[in-house]
């Protein structure tokens, strides 16, 4: 049994660049983005550099900012290796223990909550670095960030808002199948039907999700603009960044929060329904994949 869903909003694929480096380290393990164990280890060990270049593409750090950002990412990575990787390994072990039998949606949601807990701890740990960076950002950098947001928004709209309803639904089905087959191997027709039926009955609202993405982006830009130049007292900046992170992880939009709660529950139901349709051989394959990730997590945690 694994953590995946057909919707682009779920799990740890954030569109918020200053929060991205809170996720990227854990995403390598929790989202199963890499197919080979050695590749995963290489990706994790290079996470600070990969994250720096990803963030730099959004913010365009100057010579004065770059060394501190790199140092902060290295410190966050060291903390994550020591503190969070053992917790990830424990979550992966729980997944393996559940995999041989049928599962209930509530069990899936419990594990999903564990993943969100990992992200919250990363957010808390990264806050001081974000607080220190925010006043150092200039107008040109914030303008660059806004342009990068729009580039990403165009790509998101193409994938999730454009085309006919049938085309959009087909894309969601394809992504869900791709993620599931990374763990279970090829799905049979009955299992594909489970996914098609779940996607067809999904409450996912792409327009609402897009509206929330725009809210987060504008919230971030406005907060950073207010503190650009370092005029505000450090205590005030810290409070504002903490509030921004909280709004990014927990939307103030009640309509969106209700939608997200529905999507999480539907995602748990989809995962349970698909897992319960799998064969003993498919479950064994999922266990082996999860064992590989757990081994990686423990090996990486032991490295200096």
PDB file of N, CA and C in Angstrom, residues 7-9 156-157 159-162 168 171-172 202-214 256 259 263:
ATOM      1  N   UNK A   7      -4.773  13.516  -7.931  1.00  0.00           N
ATOM      2  CA  UNK A   7      -4.902  14.955  -8.057  1.00  0.00           C
ATOM      3  C   UNK A   7      -3.559  15.657  -7.953  1.00  0.00           C
ATOM      4  N   UNK A   8      -3.366  16.756  -8.692  1.00  0.00           N
ATOM      5  CA  UNK A   8      -2.099  17.457  -8.673  1.00  0.00           C
ATOM      6  C   UNK A   8      -1.857  18.193  -7.374  1.00  0.00           C
ATOM      7  N   UNK A   9      -2.896  18.371  -6.560  1.00  0.00           N
ATOM      8  CA  UNK A   9      -2.733  19.162  -5.356  1.00  0.00           C
ATOM      9  C   UNK A   9      -2.230  18.345  -4.187  1.00  0.00           C
ATOM     10  N   UNK A 156       0.737  24.874 -15.495  1.00  0.00           N
ATOM     11  CA  UNK A 156      -0.314  24.225 -14.715  1.00  0.00           C
ATOM     12  C   UNK A 156      -1.648  24.323 -15.430  1.00  0.00           C
ATOM     13  N   UNK A 157      -1.922  25.502 -15.973  1.00  0.00           N
ATOM     14  CA  UNK A 157      -3.186  25.673 -16.688  1.00  0.00           C
ATOM     15  C   UNK A 157      -3.263  24.736 -17.887  1.00  0.00           C
ATOM     16  N   UNK A 159      -1.961  21.861 -18.228  1.00  0.00           N
ATOM     17  CA  UNK A 159      -2.121  20.467 -17.830  1.00  0.00           C
ATOM     18  C   UNK A 159      -3.468  20.197 -17.190  1.00  0.00           C
ATOM     19  N   UNK A 160      -3.973  21.137 -16.384  1.00  0.00           N
ATOM     20  CA  UNK A 160      -5.133  20.838 -15.565  1.00  0.00           C
ATOM     21  C   UNK A 160      -6.389  21.617 -15.907  1.00  0.00           C
ATOM     22  N   UNK A 161      -6.280  22.705 -16.684  1.00  0.00           N
ATOM     23  CA  UNK A 161      -7.454  23.517 -17.000  1.00  0.00           C
ATOM     24  C   UNK A 161      -7.820  23.512 -18.476  1.00  0.00           C
ATOM     25  N   UNK A 162      -6.855  23.244 -19.341  1.00  0.00           N
ATOM     26  CA  UNK A 162      -7.110  23.319 -20.771  1.00  0.00           C
ATOM     27  C   UNK A 162      -7.500  21.956 -21.335  1.00  0.00           C
ATOM     28  N   UNK A 168      -8.814  16.165 -19.881  1.00  0.00           N
ATOM     29  CA  UNK A 168      -8.287  16.429 -18.547  1.00  0.00           C
ATOM     30  C   UNK A 168      -8.421  15.195 -17.661  1.00  0.00           C
ATOM     31  N   UNK A 171      -5.750  12.662 -18.495  1.00  0.00           N
ATOM     32  CA  UNK A 171      -4.428  12.995 -17.939  1.00  0.00           C
ATOM     33  C   UNK A 171      -4.345  12.593 -16.472  1.00  0.00           C
ATOM     34  N   UNK A 172      -5.420  12.831 -15.731  1.00  0.00           N
ATOM     35  CA  UNK A 172      -5.424  12.458 -14.320  1.00  0.00           C
ATOM     36  C   UNK A 172      -5.331  10.942 -14.158  1.00  0.00           C
ATOM     37  N   UNK A 202     -14.545  11.804  -8.771  1.00  0.00           N
ATOM     38  CA  UNK A 202     -13.776  12.691  -7.889  1.00  0.00           C
ATOM     39  C   UNK A 202     -14.414  14.073  -7.780  1.00  0.00           C
ATOM     40  N   UNK A 203     -14.238  14.687  -6.621  1.00  0.00           N
ATOM     41  CA  UNK A 203     -14.728  16.053  -6.381  1.00  0.00           C
ATOM     42  C   UNK A 203     -13.704  17.116  -6.776  1.00  0.00           C
ATOM     43  N   UNK A 204     -12.607  16.713  -7.361  1.00  0.00           N
ATOM     44  CA  UNK A 204     -11.528  17.653  -7.667  1.00  0.00           C
ATOM     45  C   UNK A 204     -12.039  18.831  -8.497  1.00  0.00           C
ATOM     46  N   UNK A 205     -11.691  20.033  -8.042  1.00  0.00           N
ATOM     47  CA  UNK A 205     -12.076  21.279  -8.707  1.00  0.00           C
ATOM     48  C   UNK A 205     -10.796  22.007  -9.107  1.00  0.00           C
ATOM     49  N   UNK A 206     -10.430  21.903 -10.385  1.00  0.00           N
ATOM     50  CA  UNK A 206      -9.175  22.500 -10.840  1.00  0.00           C
ATOM     51  C   UNK A 206      -9.190  24.019 -10.690  1.00  0.00           C
ATOM     52  N   UNK A 207     -10.321  24.633 -10.935  1.00  0.00           N
ATOM     53  CA  UNK A 207     -10.408  26.087 -10.814  1.00  0.00           C
ATOM     54  C   UNK A 207     -10.183  26.528  -9.374  1.00  0.00           C
ATOM     55  N   UNK A 208     -10.747  25.811  -8.430  1.00  0.00           N
ATOM     56  CA  UNK A 208     -10.565  26.147  -7.027  1.00  0.00           C
ATOM     57  C   UNK A 208      -9.119  25.938  -6.606  1.00  0.00           C
ATOM     58  N   UNK A 209      -8.510  24.860  -7.077  1.00  0.00           N
ATOM     59  CA  UNK A 209      -7.106  24.607  -6.767  1.00  0.00           C
ATOM     60  C   UNK A 209      -6.213  25.696  -7.356  1.00  0.00           C
ATOM     61  N   UNK A 210      -6.538  26.122  -8.560  1.00  0.00           N
ATOM     62  CA  UNK A 210      -5.754  27.182  -9.202  1.00  0.00           C
ATOM     63  C   UNK A 210      -5.925  28.496  -8.450  1.00  0.00           C
ATOM     64  N   UNK A 211      -7.132  28.775  -8.024  1.00  0.00           N
ATOM     65  CA  UNK A 211      -7.369  29.996  -7.249  1.00  0.00           C
ATOM     66  C   UNK A 211      -6.547  29.994  -5.963  1.00  0.00           C
ATOM     67  N   UNK A 212      -6.459  28.846  -5.307  1.00  0.00           N
ATOM     68  CA  UNK A 212      -5.658  28.748  -4.093  1.00  0.00           C
ATOM     69  C   UNK A 212      -4.177  28.940  -4.386  1.00  0.00           C
ATOM     70  N   UNK A 213      -3.707  28.393  -5.506  1.00  0.00           N
ATOM     71  CA  UNK A 213      -2.303  28.584  -5.882  1.00  0.00           C
ATOM     72  C   UNK A 213      -2.004  30.065  -6.084  1.00  0.00           C
ATOM     73  N   UNK A 214      -2.901  30.775  -6.770  1.00  0.00           N
ATOM     74  CA  UNK A 214      -2.707  32.209  -6.980  1.00  0.00           C
ATOM     75  C   UNK A 214      -2.735  32.960  -5.655  1.00  0.00           C
ATOM     76  N   UNK A 256     -11.736  26.351   0.265  1.00  0.00           N
ATOM     77  CA  UNK A 256     -10.640  25.497  -0.175  1.00  0.00           C
ATOM     78  C   UNK A 256     -10.308  24.442   0.872  1.00  0.00           C
ATOM     79  N   UNK A 259     -12.670  21.699   0.545  1.00  0.00           N
ATOM     80  CA  UNK A 259     -12.362  20.946  -0.673  1.00  0.00           C
ATOM     81  C   UNK A 259     -11.162  20.032  -0.451  1.00  0.00           C
ATOM     82  N   UNK A 263     -10.840  16.038  -0.747  1.00  0.00           N
ATOM     83  CA  UNK A 263      -9.885  15.401  -1.640  1.00  0.00           C
ATOM     84  C   UNK A 263      -8.982  14.418  -0.903  1.00  0.00           C
TER      85      UNK A 263
END
